């Protein structure tokens, strides 16, 4: 006979929370009546398994061996175990429930939400906007202890030009941008703020055992680290064939009338404002068969050079 | 009486106690809903909890769990009056979900901003440590959202991945979705009368009509992901490292490091050669199509066309 494992694990948690001083295995055994096996080694093994199960669930079972103690003692510190002081109101609980729903994460989000809202009032119902957001939040689980508990990380990193090097970083936070995750933090060797794409990290992440070893500077804009320097946006004039008009219109270009000069029928001159000549260059290349940059000259020349490079990479030939 | 097999969960049991202490008489159904599980599981876990408490000789001091009809009351459980702190991955996931939602619907959901601020403070995570920069809703998203709210059909020009020219569509809009940084509309394409997904950056000249939209979205909407199709062609590319971003835009079957310089050989399948050819153009020579010949030729001819147009 024996009690179900879940009951024993819950009760072990309660016993370790309620004790004022660390309890040795023998004390636990005496007080709870658990681990009754005649063979002490197998009783001990069962306790060790339970202890590891609780830790793997995030329950902070501490081992302490004070001076003069023959055996180690165990306890759970309430200050570490308990979540206090969230104080969400009904509207905020509803907003978080909606967020979890929107990101399609009720499976992942319900339990953490129940934890933070356990002592909050029930949500006031709100209408959900007809919107879904796909965000693979579990991708970055491995970085969670480092960010949440402020632990230093080390990893090998491959830069955009293919070089691999070791990095030691105080992880300040995580940024999601265009299908990529970036770990942002202070790079110890360069003593500067840097962003690291997580898909360029090699599979050797280590997280320091020590928590809280650095502070995150106030008012940091992590997004700015991955967005790069701001380039002044410019106005671009394009001659756009019939098949490109939709793409320009979709970006808010203004139709200035028929293009000058001899062209196929239906070519329009259009002005697209707010173009970032660096970040939008690839987009301009993608629509180049349908829309030719007329001005500014430097951008026109840059696009033509890039197109010639594409042609050269594919066997060259008459332009 | 047959019982479906349920899997009791220790952490959920430890969380149910403070949650129910705060909500005496909560129904099994609302409890199950709050924990994203089913009533049978909650009931089983509560039955276990009735045998839990401070263990000790003579039975210890057990919780008092009463299920009366459909309603639950938990007493004598002061040992667990506060919930467990979420684990680090749970904290990061919850903050990411809340932050992403705030960016997308923050203006319409009062309370989200302040909830995020409170979570950061209570969980000890620096403000701004979690940032989501994926597309903020633009004008097209907001206009579509309004059309959905008003139950109206919309009309727009749309160029699918394989179309060289746009086509006029009339659509009953259902749901907007932000996926991998791009916005999509799920809706009923009234032409063929079928459910379709539209990528909003391929859409132009959006108008709201006065025609009512009467169809309802199906319970399950597909995710906008590339699924290999029968007519797909196999493609082999060589990429210099500067064109590595192309891998973010496709789903590669195989990527092999080729040389010391960081160049890559990539195998992938595509259902749209036109789309892939334009992606190759976008790399400014950083990507070379090795096969098939048809795609290589398409890149050449598109490039020549573009150079002729800009001459």
Short mmCIF file of N, CA and C in Angstrom, two decimals, chain B residues 107-254:
data_model
loop_
_atom_site.label_atom_id
_atom_site.label_comp_id
_atom_site.label_asym_id
_atom_site.label_seq_id
_atom_site.Cartn_x
_atom_site.Cartn_y
_atom_site.Cartn_z
N UNK B 107 -3.92 49.35 -27.68
CA UNK B 107 -4.79 50.52 -27.61
C UNK B 107 -6.22 50.13 -27.32
N UNK B 108 -6.59 48.88 -27.62
CA UNK B 108 -7.98 48.47 -27.42
C UNK B 108 -8.19 47.70 -26.13
N UNK B 109 -7.11 47.37 -25.44
CA UNK B 109 -7.25 46.55 -24.24
C UNK B 109 -6.72 47.32 -23.04
N UNK B 110 -7.62 48.02 -22.38
CA UNK B 110 -7.16 48.77 -21.22
C UNK B 110 -6.66 47.79 -20.17
N UNK B 111 -5.68 48.19 -19.46
CA UNK B 111 -5.20 47.31 -18.39
C UNK B 111 -3.99 46.49 -18.76
N UNK B 112 -3.73 46.32 -20.05
CA UNK B 112 -2.61 45.46 -20.43
C UNK B 112 -1.27 46.12 -20.05
N UNK B 113 -1.15 47.39 -20.38
CA UNK B 113 0.09 48.12 -20.05
C UNK B 113 0.38 48.06 -18.55
N UNK B 114 -0.64 48.39 -17.74
CA UNK B 114 -0.38 48.43 -16.30
C UNK B 114 -0.16 47.03 -15.74
N UNK B 115 -0.82 46.02 -16.33
CA UNK B 115 -0.58 44.64 -15.89
C UNK B 115 0.87 44.25 -16.14
N UNK B 116 1.40 44.64 -17.29
CA UNK B 116 2.80 44.31 -17.62
C UNK B 116 3.74 45.00 -16.63
N UNK B 117 3.46 46.25 -16.33
CA UNK B 117 4.30 46.98 -15.37
C UNK B 117 4.29 46.29 -14.01
N UNK B 118 3.11 45.86 -13.57
CA UNK B 118 3.01 45.18 -12.27
C UNK B 118 3.75 43.84 -12.28
N UNK B 119 3.62 43.11 -13.40
CA UNK B 119 4.32 41.82 -13.48
C UNK B 119 5.83 42.02 -13.40
N UNK B 120 6.33 42.99 -14.14
CA UNK B 120 7.77 43.24 -14.10
C UNK B 120 8.22 43.52 -12.67
N UNK B 121 7.45 44.36 -11.97
CA UNK B 121 7.85 44.73 -10.62
C UNK B 121 7.77 43.53 -9.68
N UNK B 122 6.67 42.78 -9.74
CA UNK B 122 6.47 41.68 -8.79
C UNK B 122 7.42 40.52 -9.08
N UNK B 123 7.79 40.33 -10.33
CA UNK B 123 8.61 39.18 -10.70
C UNK B 123 10.09 39.54 -10.76
N UNK B 124 10.40 40.81 -10.52
CA UNK B 124 11.79 41.23 -10.46
C UNK B 124 12.49 41.21 -11.80
N UNK B 125 11.74 41.49 -12.87
CA UNK B 125 12.36 41.53 -14.20
C UNK B 125 12.40 43.00 -14.63
N UNK B 126 13.58 43.45 -15.07
CA UNK B 126 13.74 44.86 -15.41
C UNK B 126 12.73 45.28 -16.48
N UNK B 127 12.20 46.49 -16.32
CA UNK B 127 11.29 47.02 -17.34
C UNK B 127 12.03 47.09 -18.65
N UNK B 128 11.38 46.67 -19.73
CA UNK B 128 12.02 46.72 -21.05
C UNK B 128 12.90 45.53 -21.36
N UNK B 129 13.03 44.58 -20.41
CA UNK B 129 13.88 43.42 -20.67
C UNK B 129 13.26 42.49 -21.70
N UNK B 130 11.98 42.67 -21.95
CA UNK B 130 11.30 41.84 -22.94
C UNK B 130 10.70 42.77 -23.98
N UNK B 131 11.18 42.66 -25.21
CA UNK B 131 10.74 43.59 -26.25
C UNK B 131 10.33 42.79 -27.48
N UNK B 132 9.18 43.15 -28.02
CA UNK B 132 8.72 42.51 -29.25
C UNK B 132 8.54 43.59 -30.30
N UNK B 133 9.32 43.50 -31.38
CA UNK B 133 9.29 44.55 -32.40
C UNK B 133 8.54 44.12 -33.65
N UNK B 134 7.96 42.92 -33.64
CA UNK B 134 7.25 42.48 -34.83
C UNK B 134 6.12 43.45 -35.15
N UNK B 135 5.85 43.51 -36.44
CA UNK B 135 4.94 44.49 -37.03
C UNK B 135 3.84 45.01 -36.12
N UNK B 136 3.86 46.29 -35.92
CA UNK B 136 2.75 46.96 -35.27
C UNK B 136 1.61 47.03 -36.28
N UNK B 137 0.38 47.03 -35.80
CA UNK B 137 -0.71 47.09 -36.78
C UNK B 137 -0.65 48.40 -37.56
N UNK B 138 -0.66 48.33 -38.88
CA UNK B 138 -0.65 49.56 -39.68
C UNK B 138 -2.08 49.88 -40.08
N UNK B 139 -2.18 50.85 -40.97
CA UNK B 139 -3.48 51.33 -41.38
C UNK B 139 -4.35 50.22 -41.97
N UNK B 140 -3.74 49.34 -42.79
CA UNK B 140 -4.52 48.26 -43.42
C UNK B 140 -5.09 47.33 -42.34
N UNK B 141 -4.26 47.00 -41.35
CA UNK B 141 -4.71 46.11 -40.27
C UNK B 141 -5.87 46.77 -39.52
N UNK B 142 -5.72 48.05 -39.22
CA UNK B 142 -6.77 48.72 -38.45
C UNK B 142 -8.07 48.82 -39.25
N UNK B 143 -7.96 49.05 -40.55
CA UNK B 143 -9.18 49.14 -41.37
C UNK B 143 -9.84 47.78 -41.50
N UNK B 144 -9.03 46.73 -41.63
CA UNK B 144 -9.62 45.39 -41.69
C UNK B 144 -10.28 45.03 -40.36
N UNK B 145 -9.62 45.42 -39.27
CA UNK B 145 -10.18 45.13 -37.96
C UNK B 145 -11.55 45.81 -37.80
N UNK B 146 -11.64 47.04 -38.31
CA UNK B 146 -12.92 47.75 -38.24
C UNK B 146 -13.97 47.04 -39.08
N UNK B 147 -13.57 46.57 -40.28
CA UNK B 147 -14.52 45.88 -41.16
C UNK B 147 -15.02 44.59 -40.50
N UNK B 148 -14.12 43.90 -39.79
CA UNK B 148 -14.53 42.67 -39.08
C UNK B 148 -15.54 43.03 -37.99
N UNK B 149 -15.22 44.08 -37.25
CA UNK B 149 -16.11 44.49 -36.15
C UNK B 149 -17.49 44.89 -36.69
N UNK B 150 -17.51 45.52 -37.87
CA UNK B 150 -18.79 45.97 -38.43
C UNK B 150 -19.48 44.89 -39.26
N UNK B 151 -18.82 43.77 -39.47
CA UNK B 151 -19.42 42.69 -40.24
C UNK B 151 -19.62 43.04 -41.70
N UNK B 152 -18.60 43.65 -42.33
CA UNK B 152 -18.72 44.05 -43.74
C UNK B 152 -17.70 43.30 -44.59
N UNK B 153 -18.10 43.05 -45.86
CA UNK B 153 -17.14 42.50 -46.81
C UNK B 153 -16.13 43.57 -47.20
N UNK B 154 -14.93 43.12 -47.60
CA UNK B 154 -13.93 44.05 -48.11
C UNK B 154 -13.54 43.63 -49.52
N UNK B 155 -13.01 44.62 -50.28
CA UNK B 155 -12.53 44.35 -51.62
C UNK B 155 -11.10 44.84 -51.71
N UNK B 156 -10.24 44.07 -52.36
CA UNK B 156 -8.86 44.54 -52.54
C UNK B 156 -8.21 43.84 -53.72
N UNK B 157 -7.09 44.41 -54.13
CA UNK B 157 -6.27 43.79 -55.17
C UNK B 157 -5.26 42.93 -54.46
N UNK B 158 -5.08 41.73 -54.96
CA UNK B 158 -4.17 40.82 -54.26
C UNK B 158 -3.29 40.12 -55.26
N UNK B 159 -2.00 40.07 -54.95
CA UNK B 159 -1.09 39.31 -55.79
C UNK B 159 -0.56 38.15 -54.97
N UNK B 160 -0.98 36.95 -55.29
CA UNK B 160 -0.49 35.75 -54.60
C UNK B 160 0.95 35.51 -54.99
N UNK B 161 1.57 34.57 -54.31
CA UNK B 161 2.97 34.27 -54.54
C UNK B 161 3.26 33.94 -56.00
N UNK B 162 2.28 33.31 -56.68
CA UNK B 162 2.52 32.85 -58.04
C UNK B 162 1.97 33.79 -59.10
N UNK B 163 1.27 34.82 -58.67
CA UNK B 163 0.67 35.71 -59.66
C UNK B 163 1.66 36.79 -60.05
N UNK B 164 1.70 37.07 -61.37
CA UNK B 164 2.53 38.22 -61.75
C UNK B 164 1.70 39.49 -61.69
N UNK B 165 0.41 39.35 -61.83
CA UNK B 165 -0.41 40.55 -61.72
C UNK B 165 -1.48 40.35 -60.65
N UNK B 166 -1.90 41.45 -60.06
CA UNK B 166 -2.86 41.34 -58.96
C UNK B 166 -4.26 41.03 -59.46
N UNK B 167 -5.05 40.42 -58.59
CA UNK B 167 -6.43 40.13 -58.93
C UNK B 167 -7.35 40.74 -57.89
N UNK B 168 -8.52 41.10 -58.38
CA UNK B 168 -9.51 41.70 -57.48
C UNK B 168 -10.17 40.59 -56.63
N UNK B 169 -10.23 40.79 -55.33
CA UNK B 169 -10.88 39.81 -54.46
C UNK B 169 -11.93 40.50 -53.61
N UNK B 170 -13.02 39.79 -53.38
CA UNK B 170 -14.02 40.25 -52.41
C UNK B 170 -14.06 39.21 -51.30
N UNK B 171 -13.85 39.67 -50.09
CA UNK B 171 -13.58 38.75 -48.99
C UNK B 171 -14.44 39.09 -47.78
N UNK B 172 -14.94 38.06 -47.12
CA UNK B 172 -15.58 38.27 -45.82
C UNK B 172 -14.49 38.08 -44.76
N UNK B 173 -14.06 39.16 -44.13
CA UNK B 173 -12.90 39.06 -43.23
C UNK B 173 -13.28 38.44 -41.89
N UNK B 174 -12.42 37.53 -41.40
CA UNK B 174 -12.69 36.84 -40.13
C UNK B 174 -11.71 37.25 -39.03
N UNK B 175 -10.44 36.92 -39.28
CA UNK B 175 -9.44 37.06 -38.21
C UNK B 175 -8.14 37.58 -38.82
N UNK B 176 -7.46 38.46 -38.09
CA UNK B 176 -6.13 38.91 -38.51
C UNK B 176 -5.10 38.15 -37.70
N UNK B 177 -4.00 37.85 -38.34
CA UNK B 177 -2.98 37.08 -37.63
C UNK B 177 -1.60 37.63 -37.93
N UNK B 178 -0.83 37.82 -36.87
CA UNK B 178 0.57 38.20 -37.02
C UNK B 178 1.38 36.93 -36.87
N UNK B 179 2.08 36.55 -37.95
CA UNK B 179 2.83 35.30 -37.90
C UNK B 179 4.22 35.56 -38.43
N UNK B 180 5.23 35.24 -37.64
CA UNK B 180 6.62 35.39 -38.07
C UNK B 180 6.87 36.78 -38.64
N UNK B 181 6.30 37.77 -38.00
CA UNK B 181 6.60 39.14 -38.40
C UNK B 181 5.76 39.68 -39.56
N UNK B 182 4.85 38.87 -40.12
CA UNK B 182 4.03 39.35 -41.22
C UNK B 182 2.54 39.21 -40.84
N UNK B 183 1.74 40.15 -41.33
CA UNK B 183 0.31 40.11 -41.05
C UNK B 183 -0.44 39.33 -42.13
N UNK B 184 -1.43 38.57 -41.69
CA UNK B 184 -2.28 37.80 -42.59
C UNK B 184 -3.75 38.06 -42.25
N UNK B 185 -4.59 37.93 -43.27
CA UNK B 185 -6.04 37.97 -43.07
C UNK B 185 -6.60 36.59 -43.38
N UNK B 186 -7.37 36.05 -42.45
CA UNK B 186 -8.15 34.85 -42.74
C UNK B 186 -9.55 35.30 -43.12
N UNK B 187 -10.10 34.70 -44.17
CA UNK B 187 -11.45 35.10 -44.53
C UNK B 187 -12.03 34.19 -45.59
N UNK B 188 -13.28 34.48 -45.95
CA UNK B 188 -13.94 33.73 -47.01
C UNK B 188 -13.75 34.50 -48.31
N UNK B 189 -13.05 33.88 -49.27
CA UNK B 189 -12.89 34.47 -50.58
C UNK B 189 -14.19 34.19 -51.33
N UNK B 190 -15.00 35.24 -51.57
CA UNK B 190 -16.36 35.02 -52.08
C UNK B 190 -16.35 34.51 -53.52
N UNK B 191 -15.24 34.75 -54.27
CA UNK B 191 -15.16 34.23 -55.64
C UNK B 191 -15.33 32.72 -55.66
N UNK B 192 -14.31 31.98 -55.21
CA UNK B 192 -14.46 30.52 -55.16
C UNK B 192 -15.33 30.04 -54.00
N UNK B 193 -15.67 30.95 -53.08
CA UNK B 193 -16.47 30.55 -51.92
C UNK B 193 -15.70 29.67 -50.94
N UNK B 194 -14.40 29.94 -50.81
CA UNK B 194 -13.57 29.10 -49.94
C UNK B 194 -12.80 29.94 -48.93
N UNK B 195 -12.44 29.29 -47.82
CA UNK B 195 -11.61 29.96 -46.82
C UNK B 195 -10.21 30.18 -47.40
N UNK B 196 -9.68 31.37 -47.22
CA UNK B 196 -8.35 31.68 -47.75
C UNK B 196 -7.57 32.51 -46.74
N UNK B 197 -6.27 32.52 -46.96
CA UNK B 197 -5.39 33.34 -46.13
C UNK B 197 -4.70 34.34 -47.06
N UNK B 198 -4.64 35.60 -46.65
CA UNK B 198 -4.02 36.62 -47.49
C UNK B 198 -2.90 37.31 -46.70
N UNK B 199 -1.74 37.41 -47.33
CA UNK B 199 -0.64 38.12 -46.68
C UNK B 199 -0.82 39.60 -46.97
N UNK B 200 -0.86 40.42 -45.94
CA UNK B 200 -1.28 41.81 -46.15
C UNK B 200 -0.27 42.63 -46.94
N UNK B 201 1.00 42.22 -46.98
CA UNK B 201 1.92 43.02 -47.78
C UNK B 201 1.82 42.68 -49.27
N UNK B 202 0.90 41.80 -49.63
CA UNK B 202 0.64 41.55 -51.06
C UNK B 202 -0.72 42.12 -51.47
N UNK B 203 -1.24 43.00 -50.65
CA UNK B 203 -2.60 43.48 -50.86
C UNK B 203 -2.57 45.00 -51.08
N UNK B 204 -3.40 45.48 -52.01
CA UNK B 204 -3.46 46.93 -52.25
C UNK B 204 -4.90 47.35 -52.51
N UNK B 205 -5.13 48.65 -52.48
CA UNK B 205 -6.44 49.25 -52.78
C UNK B 205 -7.57 48.63 -51.97
N UNK B 206 -7.35 48.57 -50.67
CA UNK B 206 -8.38 48.00 -49.79
C UNK B 206 -9.58 48.93 -49.68
N UNK B 207 -10.77 48.37 -49.88
CA UNK B 207 -11.99 49.15 -49.63
C UNK B 207 -12.94 48.34 -48.78
N UNK B 208 -13.64 49.02 -47.92
CA UNK B 208 -14.71 48.36 -47.19
C UNK B 208 -15.98 48.52 -48.02
N UNK B 209 -16.75 47.45 -48.17
CA UNK B 209 -18.00 47.56 -48.93
C UNK B 209 -19.16 47.72 -47.93
N UNK B 210 -20.34 47.92 -48.46
CA UNK B 210 -21.51 47.97 -47.58
C UNK B 210 -22.22 46.62 -47.53
N UNK B 211 -21.64 45.63 -48.25
CA UNK B 211 -22.27 44.31 -48.23
C UNK B 211 -21.98 43.62 -46.91
N UNK B 212 -22.98 43.03 -46.31
CA UNK B 212 -22.74 42.36 -45.03
C UNK B 212 -21.93 41.07 -45.22
N UNK B 213 -21.07 40.79 -44.24
CA UNK B 213 -20.33 39.52 -44.22
C UNK B 213 -21.06 38.60 -43.26
N UNK B 214 -21.54 37.48 -43.78
CA UNK B 214 -22.39 36.63 -42.93
C UNK B 214 -21.74 35.32 -42.53
N UNK B 215 -20.62 34.97 -43.17
CA UNK B 215 -20.02 33.67 -42.85
C UNK B 215 -19.28 33.76 -41.51
N UNK B 216 -19.14 32.60 -40.89
CA UNK B 216 -18.42 32.54 -39.61
C UNK B 216 -17.13 31.76 -39.81
N UNK B 217 -16.07 32.15 -39.11
CA UNK B 217 -14.83 31.38 -39.27
C UNK B 217 -15.00 29.97 -38.72
N UNK B 218 -14.31 28.99 -39.32
CA UNK B 218 -14.35 27.64 -38.74
C UNK B 218 -13.64 27.64 -37.38
N UNK B 219 -13.90 26.62 -36.60
CA UNK B 219 -13.33 26.56 -35.25
C UNK B 219 -11.80 26.56 -35.29
N UNK B 220 -11.25 25.89 -36.28
CA UNK B 220 -9.79 25.81 -36.38
C UNK B 220 -9.34 26.53 -37.64
N UNK B 221 -8.51 27.55 -37.47
CA UNK B 221 -7.94 28.22 -38.63
C UNK B 221 -6.51 27.72 -38.81
N UNK B 222 -6.11 27.52 -40.07
CA UNK B 222 -4.75 27.03 -40.28
C UNK B 222 -3.72 28.09 -39.93
N UNK B 223 -2.52 27.66 -39.60
CA UNK B 223 -1.41 28.60 -39.39
C UNK B 223 -0.78 28.90 -40.73
N UNK B 224 -0.36 30.14 -40.93
CA UNK B 224 0.26 30.45 -42.21
C UNK B 224 1.68 29.88 -42.29
N UNK B 225 1.78 28.61 -42.59
CA UNK B 225 3.11 28.01 -42.70
C UNK B 225 3.23 27.36 -44.05
N UNK B 226 4.44 27.31 -44.56
CA UNK B 226 4.66 26.66 -45.85
C UNK B 226 4.57 25.15 -45.67
N UNK B 227 3.70 24.52 -46.45
CA UNK B 227 3.62 23.06 -46.43
C UNK B 227 4.04 22.57 -47.81
N UNK B 228 5.00 21.67 -47.86
CA UNK B 228 5.47 21.21 -49.17
C UNK B 228 4.31 20.64 -49.98
N UNK B 229 4.24 21.04 -51.25
CA UNK B 229 3.17 20.55 -52.10
C UNK B 229 3.73 19.61 -53.16
N UNK B 230 2.83 19.01 -53.93
CA UNK B 230 3.26 18.01 -54.89
C UNK B 230 4.06 18.58 -56.05
N UNK B 231 3.66 19.78 -56.49
CA UNK B 231 4.34 20.35 -57.66
C UNK B 231 5.61 21.11 -57.32
N UNK B 232 6.07 21.02 -56.08
CA UNK B 232 7.23 21.80 -55.68
C UNK B 232 8.50 21.38 -56.40
N UNK B 233 9.34 22.36 -56.67
CA UNK B 233 10.63 22.04 -57.29
C UNK B 233 11.72 22.07 -56.24
N UNK B 234 12.73 21.23 -56.45
CA UNK B 234 13.87 21.22 -55.54
C UNK B 234 14.91 22.20 -56.04
N UNK B 235 15.40 23.00 -55.11
CA UNK B 235 16.29 24.09 -55.46
C UNK B 235 17.58 23.95 -54.67
N UNK B 236 18.70 24.28 -55.35
CA UNK B 236 19.97 24.32 -54.65
C UNK B 236 20.58 25.70 -54.86
N UNK B 237 20.95 26.33 -53.76
CA UNK B 237 21.52 27.68 -53.82
C UNK B 237 22.90 27.69 -53.19
N UNK B 238 23.74 28.60 -53.65
CA UNK B 238 24.96 28.90 -52.91
C UNK B 238 24.82 30.31 -52.37
N UNK B 239 25.07 30.46 -51.09
CA UNK B 239 24.93 31.77 -50.44
C UNK B 239 26.27 32.22 -49.89
N UNK B 240 26.64 33.46 -50.14
CA UNK B 240 27.76 34.02 -49.38
C UNK B 240 27.21 34.43 -48.02
N UNK B 241 28.10 34.57 -47.02
CA UNK B 241 27.58 34.75 -45.66
C UNK B 241 26.73 36.01 -45.53
N UNK B 242 27.06 37.06 -46.32
CA UNK B 242 26.27 38.30 -46.22
C UNK B 242 24.83 38.10 -46.65
N UNK B 243 24.56 37.05 -47.42
CA UNK B 243 23.19 36.79 -47.87
C UNK B 243 22.50 35.76 -46.97
N UNK B 244 23.12 35.51 -45.82
CA UNK B 244 22.57 34.51 -44.89
C UNK B 244 21.14 34.82 -44.47
N UNK B 245 20.73 36.09 -44.54
CA UNK B 245 19.36 36.43 -44.14
C UNK B 245 18.32 35.72 -44.99
N UNK B 246 18.72 35.29 -46.19
CA UNK B 246 17.75 34.59 -47.05
C UNK B 246 17.19 33.35 -46.34
N UNK B 247 18.03 32.75 -45.50
CA UNK B 247 17.58 31.56 -44.76
C UNK B 247 16.42 31.88 -43.82
N UNK B 248 16.31 33.15 -43.42
CA UNK B 248 15.19 33.52 -42.55
C UNK B 248 13.89 33.55 -43.33
N UNK B 249 13.99 33.72 -44.65
CA UNK B 249 12.78 33.91 -45.45
C UNK B 249 12.28 32.59 -46.04
N UNK B 250 13.08 31.55 -45.99
CA UNK B 250 12.67 30.27 -46.57
C UNK B 250 12.74 29.19 -45.51
N UNK B 251 12.21 28.04 -45.86
CA UNK B 251 12.33 26.90 -44.96
C UNK B 251 13.27 25.91 -45.64
N UNK B 252 14.52 25.91 -45.22
CA UNK B 252 15.53 25.10 -45.90
C UNK B 252 15.44 23.66 -45.43
N UNK B 253 15.66 22.72 -46.37
CA UNK B 253 15.73 21.31 -45.98
C UNK B 253 17.10 20.98 -45.44
N UNK B 254 18.12 21.65 -46.01
CA UNK B 254 19.49 21.32 -45.61
C UNK B 254 20.38 22.54 -45.83
#
